[in-house]
């Protein structure tokens, strides 16, 4: 049997054997066979079935319910949450409640920032403050805890609820606080 339309360098009198004569197929055809199997997703995006049920109901991180946390991957036991002013390193995506992503740059490239320095929106900061290293969580931030009335053209309408998926990779204590003259 031969593959219809496949051009081989084997002599016409020799039958084509699909396994042993694979090296004789054009490289484009060989590559297309490997494309048939689905590519694995990034490891941090994969949610094991047991971890998906870690937290069925979201946890309210602020009194008004404006920041909700849904744990996607359980935190390692014995972990500590970041200290005030800690420098954290995270992987994250940001999108809308309908699943549309607006920021996926830091899905694979870690983002580092200092907590309590006003660098990120308050909802994301509150969420990261509640995590331990190795934990993955989803935070739903109401407009008051995201960008509020600020809009960015067609990308970010005013009064948008944002959904962050975050993995806390590591944290370390921030710079030492300033000593007051009274000490």
mmCIF file of N, CA and C in Angstrom, residues 5-119:
data_model
loop_
_atom_site.group_PDB
_atom_site.id
_atom_site.type_symbol
_atom_site.label_atom_id
_atom_site.label_comp_id
_atom_site.label_asym_id
_atom_site.label_seq_id
_atom_site.Cartn_x
_atom_site.Cartn_y
_atom_site.Cartn_z
ATOM 1 N N UNK A 5 -0.759 10.335 -3.272
ATOM 2 C CA UNK A 5 -0.187 11.661 -3.429
ATOM 3 C C UNK A 5 1.169 11.832 -2.782
ATOM 4 N N UNK A 6 1.647 10.841 -2.010
ATOM 5 C CA UNK A 6 2.955 10.967 -1.377
ATOM 6 C C UNK A 6 4.036 10.638 -2.386
ATOM 7 N N UNK A 7 5.022 11.488 -2.452
ATOM 8 C CA UNK A 7 6.131 11.239 -3.370
ATOM 9 C C UNK A 7 7.269 10.633 -2.574
ATOM 10 N N UNK A 8 7.786 9.528 -3.033
ATOM 11 C CA UNK A 8 8.884 8.873 -2.347
ATOM 12 C C UNK A 8 10.054 8.730 -3.300
ATOM 13 N N UNK A 9 11.224 8.473 -2.695
ATOM 14 C CA UNK A 9 12.414 8.236 -3.512
ATOM 15 C C UNK A 9 12.659 6.746 -3.671
ATOM 16 N N UNK A 10 11.788 5.917 -3.118
ATOM 17 C CA UNK A 10 11.940 4.467 -3.243
ATOM 18 C C UNK A 10 11.724 4.053 -4.698
ATOM 19 N N UNK A 11 12.409 3.030 -5.136
ATOM 20 C CA UNK A 11 12.197 2.559 -6.513
ATOM 21 C C UNK A 11 10.741 2.168 -6.703
ATOM 22 N N UNK A 12 10.242 2.303 -7.921
ATOM 23 C CA UNK A 12 8.830 2.031 -8.203
ATOM 24 C C UNK A 12 8.461 0.571 -7.945
ATOM 25 N N UNK A 13 9.387 -0.332 -8.063
ATOM 26 C CA UNK A 13 9.046 -1.739 -7.877
ATOM 27 C C UNK A 13 8.973 -2.138 -6.411
ATOM 28 N N UNK A 14 9.538 -1.342 -5.506
ATOM 29 C CA UNK A 14 9.504 -1.682 -4.081
ATOM 30 C C UNK A 14 8.267 -1.063 -3.444
ATOM 31 N N UNK A 15 7.483 -1.835 -2.721
ATOM 32 C CA UNK A 15 6.304 -1.266 -2.051
ATOM 33 C C UNK A 15 6.748 -0.317 -0.934
ATOM 34 N N UNK A 16 5.939 0.692 -0.703
ATOM 35 C CA UNK A 16 6.232 1.671 0.353
ATOM 36 C C UNK A 16 5.696 1.133 1.672
ATOM 37 N N UNK A 17 6.544 1.104 2.675
ATOM 38 C CA UNK A 17 6.133 0.666 4.011
ATOM 39 C C UNK A 17 6.065 1.914 4.897
ATOM 40 N N UNK A 18 4.874 2.241 5.436
ATOM 41 C CA UNK A 18 4.706 3.509 6.133
ATOM 42 C C UNK A 18 5.592 3.706 7.354
ATOM 43 N N UNK A 19 6.019 2.662 8.032
ATOM 44 C CA UNK A 19 6.851 2.831 9.223
ATOM 45 C C UNK A 19 8.333 2.898 8.854
ATOM 46 N N UNK A 20 8.850 1.880 8.162
ATOM 47 C CA UNK A 20 10.283 1.829 7.889
ATOM 48 C C UNK A 20 10.708 2.830 6.825
ATOM 49 N N UNK A 21 9.802 3.277 5.976
ATOM 50 C CA UNK A 21 10.165 4.211 4.916
ATOM 51 C C UNK A 21 9.750 5.651 5.238
ATOM 52 N N UNK A 22 9.481 5.959 6.525
ATOM 53 C CA UNK A 22 9.056 7.289 6.916
ATOM 54 C C UNK A 22 10.093 8.338 6.531
ATOM 55 N N UNK A 23 11.382 7.964 6.585
ATOM 56 C CA UNK A 23 12.432 8.927 6.253
ATOM 57 C C UNK A 23 12.378 9.351 4.786
ATOM 58 N N UNK A 24 11.646 8.609 3.955
ATOM 59 C CA UNK A 24 11.574 8.939 2.542
ATOM 60 C C UNK A 24 10.435 9.912 2.225
ATOM 61 N N UNK A 25 9.583 10.181 3.208
ATOM 62 C CA UNK A 25 8.488 11.122 2.982
ATOM 63 C C UNK A 25 9.030 12.552 2.964
ATOM 64 N N UNK A 26 8.408 13.419 2.238
ATOM 65 C CA UNK A 26 8.815 14.831 2.301
ATOM 66 C C UNK A 26 8.684 15.321 3.737
ATOM 67 N N UNK A 27 9.605 16.175 4.162
ATOM 68 C CA UNK A 27 9.617 16.623 5.556
ATOM 69 C C UNK A 27 8.329 17.340 5.931
ATOM 70 N N UNK A 28 7.680 18.016 5.001
ATOM 71 C CA UNK A 28 6.426 18.706 5.302
ATOM 72 C C UNK A 28 5.363 17.708 5.731
ATOM 73 N N UNK A 29 5.317 16.559 5.088
ATOM 74 C CA UNK A 29 4.340 15.533 5.429
ATOM 75 C C UNK A 29 4.631 14.948 6.798
ATOM 76 N N UNK A 30 5.878 14.719 7.119
ATOM 77 C CA UNK A 30 6.247 14.167 8.417
ATOM 78 C C UNK A 30 5.893 15.156 9.516
ATOM 79 N N UNK A 31 6.172 16.429 9.303
ATOM 80 C CA UNK A 31 5.842 17.434 10.299
ATOM 81 C C UNK A 31 4.341 17.508 10.511
ATOM 82 N N UNK A 32 3.561 17.384 9.444
ATOM 83 C CA UNK A 32 2.113 17.491 9.597
ATOM 84 C C UNK A 32 1.550 16.357 10.436
ATOM 85 N N UNK A 33 2.185 15.185 10.447
ATOM 86 C CA UNK A 33 1.732 14.107 11.313
ATOM 87 C C UNK A 33 1.872 14.511 12.782
ATOM 88 N N UNK A 34 2.964 15.201 13.118
ATOM 89 C CA UNK A 34 3.164 15.592 14.512
ATOM 90 C C UNK A 34 2.191 16.683 14.938
ATOM 91 N N UNK A 35 1.639 17.430 14.009
ATOM 92 C CA UNK A 35 0.699 18.490 14.347
ATOM 93 C C UNK A 35 -0.692 17.962 14.670
ATOM 94 N N UNK A 36 -0.935 16.694 14.394
ATOM 95 C CA UNK A 36 -2.255 16.125 14.656
ATOM 96 C C UNK A 36 -2.520 15.936 16.135
ATOM 97 N N UNK A 37 -1.472 15.734 16.936
ATOM 98 C CA UNK A 37 -1.678 15.564 18.369
ATOM 99 C C UNK A 37 -1.730 16.938 19.023
ATOM 100 N N UNK A 38 -2.613 17.136 19.988
ATOM 101 C CA UNK A 38 -2.740 18.456 20.601
ATOM 102 C C UNK A 38 -1.500 18.807 21.400
ATOM 103 N N UNK A 39 -1.116 20.072 21.356
ATOM 104 C CA UNK A 39 0.038 20.539 22.116
ATOM 105 C C UNK A 39 -0.370 20.673 23.575
ATOM 106 N N UNK A 40 0.532 20.333 24.499
ATOM 107 C CA UNK A 40 0.197 20.479 25.916
ATOM 108 C C UNK A 40 0.093 21.953 26.291
ATOM 109 N N UNK A 41 -0.773 22.259 27.245
ATOM 110 C CA UNK A 41 -0.908 23.628 27.723
ATOM 111 C C UNK A 41 0.225 23.927 28.687
ATOM 112 N N UNK A 42 0.441 25.192 28.949
ATOM 113 C CA UNK A 42 1.467 25.591 29.905
ATOM 114 C C UNK A 42 1.149 24.924 31.244
ATOM 115 N N UNK A 43 2.161 24.384 31.943
ATOM 116 C CA UNK A 43 1.892 23.636 33.183
ATOM 117 C C UNK A 43 1.141 24.437 34.234
ATOM 118 N N UNK A 44 1.378 25.724 34.342
ATOM 119 C CA UNK A 44 0.711 26.480 35.396
ATOM 120 C C UNK A 44 -0.755 26.724 35.077
ATOM 121 N N UNK A 45 -1.173 26.547 33.800
ATOM 122 C CA UNK A 45 -2.566 26.744 33.417
ATOM 123 C C UNK A 45 -3.385 25.470 33.580
ATOM 124 N N UNK A 46 -2.739 24.347 33.762
ATOM 125 C CA UNK A 46 -3.444 23.085 33.861
ATOM 126 C C UNK A 46 -4.039 22.965 35.260
ATOM 127 N N UNK A 47 -5.311 22.689 35.351
ATOM 128 C CA UNK A 47 -5.974 22.531 36.640
ATOM 129 C C UNK A 47 -6.329 21.069 36.836
ATOM 130 N N UNK A 48 -5.620 20.388 37.742
ATOM 131 C CA UNK A 48 -5.965 18.994 38.002
ATOM 132 C C UNK A 48 -7.397 18.889 38.504
ATOM 133 N N UNK A 49 -8.109 17.788 38.180
ATOM 134 C CA UNK A 49 -9.513 17.652 38.593
ATOM 135 C C UNK A 49 -9.723 17.842 40.083
ATOM 136 N N UNK A 50 -8.826 17.324 40.903
ATOM 137 C CA UNK A 50 -8.998 17.459 42.345
ATOM 138 C C UNK A 50 -8.835 18.911 42.772
ATOM 139 N N UNK A 51 -7.929 19.635 42.125
ATOM 140 C CA UNK A 51 -7.691 21.028 42.499
ATOM 141 C C UNK A 51 -8.832 21.932 42.047
ATOM 142 N N UNK A 52 -9.552 21.540 41.013
ATOM 143 C CA UNK A 52 -10.653 22.362 40.523
ATOM 144 C C UNK A 52 -11.738 22.501 41.588
ATOM 145 N N UNK A 53 -11.849 21.520 42.449
ATOM 146 C CA UNK A 53 -12.873 21.548 43.489
ATOM 147 C C UNK A 53 -12.325 22.034 44.818
ATOM 148 N N UNK A 54 -11.107 22.603 44.833
ATOM 149 C CA UNK A 54 -10.501 23.046 46.076
ATOM 150 C C UNK A 54 -11.411 24.032 46.790
ATOM 151 N N UNK A 55 -11.906 25.023 46.063
ATOM 152 C CA UNK A 55 -12.762 26.022 46.679
ATOM 153 C C UNK A 55 -13.960 26.259 45.762
ATOM 154 N N UNK A 56 -15.074 25.618 46.084
ATOM 155 C CA UNK A 56 -16.252 25.737 45.238
ATOM 156 C C UNK A 56 -16.851 27.141 45.324
ATOM 157 N N UNK A 57 -16.971 27.672 46.513
ATOM 158 C CA UNK A 57 -17.515 29.012 46.709
ATOM 159 C C UNK A 57 -16.372 30.003 46.814
ATOM 160 N N UNK A 58 -16.481 31.145 46.122
ATOM 161 C CA UNK A 58 -15.420 32.146 46.229
ATOM 162 C C UNK A 58 -15.377 32.759 47.628
ATOM 163 N N UNK A 59 -14.188 33.120 48.029
ATOM 164 C CA UNK A 59 -13.963 33.760 49.323
ATOM 165 C C UNK A 59 -13.988 35.274 49.130
ATOM 166 N N UNK A 60 -14.692 35.976 50.003
ATOM 167 C CA UNK A 60 -14.724 37.444 49.949
ATOM 168 C C UNK A 60 -13.478 37.980 50.640
ATOM 169 N N UNK A 61 -12.656 38.723 49.895
ATOM 170 C CA UNK A 61 -11.423 39.266 50.481
ATOM 171 C C UNK A 61 -11.605 40.657 51.068
ATOM 172 N N UNK A 62 -12.684 41.337 50.684
ATOM 173 C CA UNK A 62 -12.995 42.664 51.233
ATOM 174 C C UNK A 62 -14.459 42.671 51.661
ATOM 175 N N UNK A 63 -14.771 43.521 52.619
ATOM 176 C CA UNK A 63 -16.120 43.534 53.203
ATOM 177 C C UNK A 63 -17.232 43.765 52.193
ATOM 178 N N UNK A 64 -16.991 44.617 51.181
ATOM 179 C CA UNK A 64 -18.060 44.925 50.227
ATOM 180 C C UNK A 64 -18.226 43.858 49.147
ATOM 181 N N UNK A 65 -17.428 42.795 49.187
ATOM 182 C CA UNK A 65 -17.531 41.718 48.204
ATOM 183 C C UNK A 65 -16.942 42.081 46.852
ATOM 184 N N UNK A 66 -16.191 43.167 46.781
ATOM 185 C CA UNK A 66 -15.627 43.634 45.519
ATOM 186 C C UNK A 66 -14.434 42.845 45.015
ATOM 187 N N UNK A 67 -13.833 42.020 45.871
ATOM 188 C CA UNK A 67 -12.723 41.157 45.453
ATOM 189 C C UNK A 67 -13.047 39.747 45.936
ATOM 190 N N UNK A 68 -13.254 38.845 44.975
ATOM 191 C CA UNK A 68 -13.572 37.455 45.298
ATOM 192 C C UNK A 68 -12.409 36.575 44.886
ATOM 193 N N UNK A 69 -12.101 35.601 45.727
ATOM 194 C CA UNK A 69 -10.990 34.681 45.461
ATOM 195 C C UNK A 69 -11.535 33.272 45.298
ATOM 196 N N UNK A 70 -11.137 32.633 44.200
ATOM 197 C CA UNK A 70 -11.452 31.226 43.977
ATOM 198 C C UNK A 70 -10.110 30.515 43.805
ATOM 199 N N UNK A 71 -9.807 29.619 44.719
ATOM 200 C CA UNK A 71 -8.529 28.907 44.684
ATOM 201 C C UNK A 71 -8.559 27.865 43.574
ATOM 202 N N UNK A 72 -7.545 27.884 42.696
ATOM 203 C CA UNK A 72 -7.472 26.948 41.578
ATOM 204 C C UNK A 72 -6.539 25.783 41.871
ATOM 205 N N UNK A 73 -5.504 26.033 42.633
ATOM 206 C CA UNK A 73 -4.545 24.988 43.003
ATOM 207 C C UNK A 73 -4.168 25.242 44.450
ATOM 208 N N UNK A 74 -4.386 24.254 45.272
ATOM 209 C CA UNK A 74 -4.166 24.405 46.706
ATOM 210 C C UNK A 74 -2.738 24.845 47.012
ATOM 211 N N UNK A 75 -2.634 25.663 48.032
ATOM 212 C CA UNK A 75 -1.334 26.144 48.470
ATOM 213 C C UNK A 75 -0.609 25.048 49.225
ATOM 214 N N UNK A 76 0.707 25.015 49.109
ATOM 215 C CA UNK A 76 1.476 24.048 49.903
ATOM 216 C C UNK A 76 1.261 24.310 51.390
ATOM 217 N N UNK A 77 1.280 23.261 52.170
ATOM 218 C CA UNK A 77 1.074 23.425 53.613
ATOM 219 C C UNK A 77 2.267 24.131 54.229
ATOM 220 N N UNK A 78 1.992 24.927 55.243
ATOM 221 C CA UNK A 78 3.050 25.618 55.963
ATOM 222 C C UNK A 78 3.525 26.900 55.297
ATOM 223 N N UNK A 79 2.889 27.302 54.201
ATOM 224 C CA UNK A 79 3.297 28.530 53.521
ATOM 225 C C UNK A 79 2.801 29.759 54.263
ATOM 226 N N UNK A 80 3.492 30.863 54.044
ATOM 227 C CA UNK A 80 3.111 32.130 54.670
ATOM 228 C C UNK A 80 2.686 33.115 53.599
ATOM 229 N N UNK A 81 1.775 33.997 53.961
ATOM 230 C CA UNK A 81 1.370 35.057 53.040
ATOM 231 C C UNK A 81 2.439 36.149 53.059
ATOM 232 N N UNK A 82 2.552 36.913 51.973
ATOM 233 C CA UNK A 82 3.576 37.968 51.912
ATOM 234 C C UNK A 82 3.383 39.027 52.997
ATOM 235 N N UNK A 83 4.493 39.568 53.447
ATOM 236 C CA UNK A 83 4.481 40.625 54.451
ATOM 237 C C UNK A 83 4.134 41.961 53.797
ATOM 238 N N UNK A 84 3.794 42.935 54.610
ATOM 239 C CA UNK A 84 3.529 44.286 54.125
ATOM 240 C C UNK A 84 4.776 44.802 53.404
ATOM 241 N N UNK A 85 4.612 45.299 52.192
ATOM 242 C CA UNK A 85 5.735 45.849 51.428
ATOM 243 C C UNK A 85 6.631 44.808 50.781
ATOM 244 N N UNK A 86 6.231 43.529 50.813
ATOM 245 C CA UNK A 86 7.053 42.472 50.221
ATOM 246 C C UNK A 86 7.137 42.648 48.703
ATOM 247 N N UNK A 87 8.225 42.156 48.128
ATOM 248 C CA UNK A 87 8.382 42.126 46.682
ATOM 249 C C UNK A 87 7.927 40.741 46.235
ATOM 250 N N UNK A 88 6.928 40.694 45.355
ATOM 251 C CA UNK A 88 6.349 39.425 44.920
ATOM 252 C C UNK A 88 6.643 39.198 43.440
ATOM 253 N N UNK A 89 6.686 37.931 43.057
ATOM 254 C CA UNK A 89 6.857 37.545 41.654
ATOM 255 C C UNK A 89 5.700 36.625 41.311
ATOM 256 N N UNK A 90 4.915 37.025 40.280
ATOM 257 C CA UNK A 90 3.715 36.276 39.913
ATOM 258 C C UNK A 90 3.671 36.000 38.414
ATOM 259 N N UNK A 91 2.886 34.996 38.049
ATOM 260 C CA UNK A 91 2.436 34.790 36.677
ATOM 261 C C UNK A 91 0.954 35.123 36.705
ATOM 262 N N UNK A 92 0.458 35.804 35.670
ATOM 263 C CA UNK A 92 -0.965 36.132 35.691
ATOM 264 C C UNK A 92 -1.504 36.392 34.293
ATOM 265 N N UNK A 93 -2.824 36.298 34.206
ATOM 266 C CA UNK A 93 -3.564 36.781 33.044
ATOM 267 C C UNK A 93 -4.680 37.662 33.586
ATOM 268 N N UNK A 94 -5.156 38.554 32.736
ATOM 269 C CA UNK A 94 -6.244 39.444 33.124
ATOM 270 C C UNK A 94 -7.265 39.464 31.997
ATOM 271 N N UNK A 95 -8.524 39.387 32.355
ATOM 272 C CA UNK A 95 -9.572 39.405 31.341
ATOM 273 C C UNK A 95 -10.890 39.847 31.928
ATOM 274 N N UNK A 96 -11.922 39.683 31.121
ATOM 275 C CA UNK A 96 -13.273 40.027 31.531
ATOM 276 C C UNK A 96 -14.008 38.770 31.986
ATOM 277 N N UNK A 97 -15.177 38.942 32.574
ATOM 278 C CA UNK A 97 -15.967 37.817 33.071
ATOM 279 C C UNK A 97 -16.402 36.877 31.957
ATOM 280 N N UNK A 98 -16.483 37.366 30.723
ATOM 281 C CA UNK A 98 -16.891 36.505 29.605
ATOM 282 C C UNK A 98 -15.741 35.654 29.070
ATOM 283 N N UNK A 99 -14.537 35.776 29.671
ATOM 284 C CA UNK A 99 -13.396 34.961 29.270
ATOM 285 C C UNK A 99 -12.440 35.637 28.305
ATOM 286 N N UNK A 100 -12.777 36.826 27.808
ATOM 287 C CA UNK A 100 -11.895 37.549 26.896
ATOM 288 C C UNK A 100 -10.670 38.049 27.653
ATOM 289 N N UNK A 101 -9.474 37.658 27.196
ATOM 290 C CA UNK A 101 -8.234 38.107 27.832
ATOM 291 C C UNK A 101 -7.843 39.467 27.289
ATOM 292 N N UNK A 102 -7.410 40.359 28.194
ATOM 293 C CA UNK A 102 -6.900 41.652 27.764
ATOM 294 C C UNK A 102 -5.419 41.793 28.072
ATOM 295 N N UNK A 103 -4.886 40.923 28.930
ATOM 296 C CA UNK A 103 -3.455 40.953 29.239
ATOM 297 C C UNK A 103 -2.987 39.533 29.536
ATOM 298 N N UNK A 104 -2.199 38.986 28.617
ATOM 299 C CA UNK A 104 -1.653 37.639 28.817
ATOM 300 C C UNK A 104 -0.137 37.649 28.711
ATOM 301 N N UNK A 105 0.446 38.848 28.717
ATOM 302 C CA UNK A 105 1.903 38.971 28.577
ATOM 303 C C UNK A 105 2.643 38.233 29.687
ATOM 304 N N UNK A 106 2.090 38.273 30.888
ATOM 305 C CA UNK A 106 2.775 37.669 32.036
ATOM 306 C C UNK A 106 2.245 36.282 32.372
ATOM 307 N N UNK A 107 1.697 35.594 31.364
ATOM 308 C CA UNK A 107 1.267 34.207 31.537
ATOM 309 C C UNK A 107 2.493 33.308 31.680
ATOM 310 N N UNK A 108 3.571 33.634 30.949
ATOM 311 C CA UNK A 108 4.785 32.825 30.985
ATOM 312 C C UNK A 108 5.991 33.621 31.480
ATOM 313 N N UNK A 109 5.909 34.945 31.393
ATOM 314 C CA UNK A 109 7.009 35.821 31.822
ATOM 315 C C UNK A 109 6.643 36.419 33.175
ATOM 316 N N UNK A 110 7.379 36.082 34.242
ATOM 317 C CA UNK A 110 7.009 36.570 35.577
ATOM 318 C C UNK A 110 6.979 38.096 35.670
ATOM 319 N N UNK A 111 6.067 38.583 36.484
ATOM 320 C CA UNK A 111 5.916 40.007 36.771
ATOM 321 C C UNK A 111 6.266 40.207 38.234
ATOM 322 N N UNK A 112 7.135 41.163 38.518
ATOM 323 C CA UNK A 112 7.581 41.419 39.887
ATOM 324 C C UNK A 112 7.163 42.829 40.286
ATOM 325 N N UNK A 113 6.642 42.968 41.496
ATOM 326 C CA UNK A 113 6.266 44.283 42.001
ATOM 327 C C UNK A 113 6.252 44.259 43.521
ATOM 328 N N UNK A 114 6.235 45.452 44.107
ATOM 329 C CA UNK A 114 6.201 45.576 45.557
ATOM 330 C C UNK A 114 4.768 45.806 46.010
ATOM 331 N N UNK A 115 4.344 45.044 47.002
ATOM 332 C CA UNK A 115 3.007 45.217 47.568
ATOM 333 C C UNK A 115 2.913 46.541 48.306
ATOM 334 N N UNK A 116 1.729 47.099 48.373
ATOM 335 C CA UNK A 116 1.421 48.321 49.112
ATOM 336 C C UNK A 116 2.193 49.529 48.592
ATOM 337 N N UNK A 117 2.545 49.504 47.307
ATOM 338 C CA UNK A 117 3.264 50.630 46.700
ATOM 339 C C UNK A 117 2.425 51.294 45.611
ATOM 340 N N UNK A 118 1.182 50.836 45.399
ATOM 341 C CA UNK A 118 0.305 51.431 44.405
ATOM 342 C C UNK A 118 0.695 51.106 42.968
ATOM 343 N N UNK A 119 1.363 49.996 42.738
ATOM 344 C CA UNK A 119 1.833 49.625 41.401
ATOM 345 C C UNK A 119 0.746 48.921 40.598
#
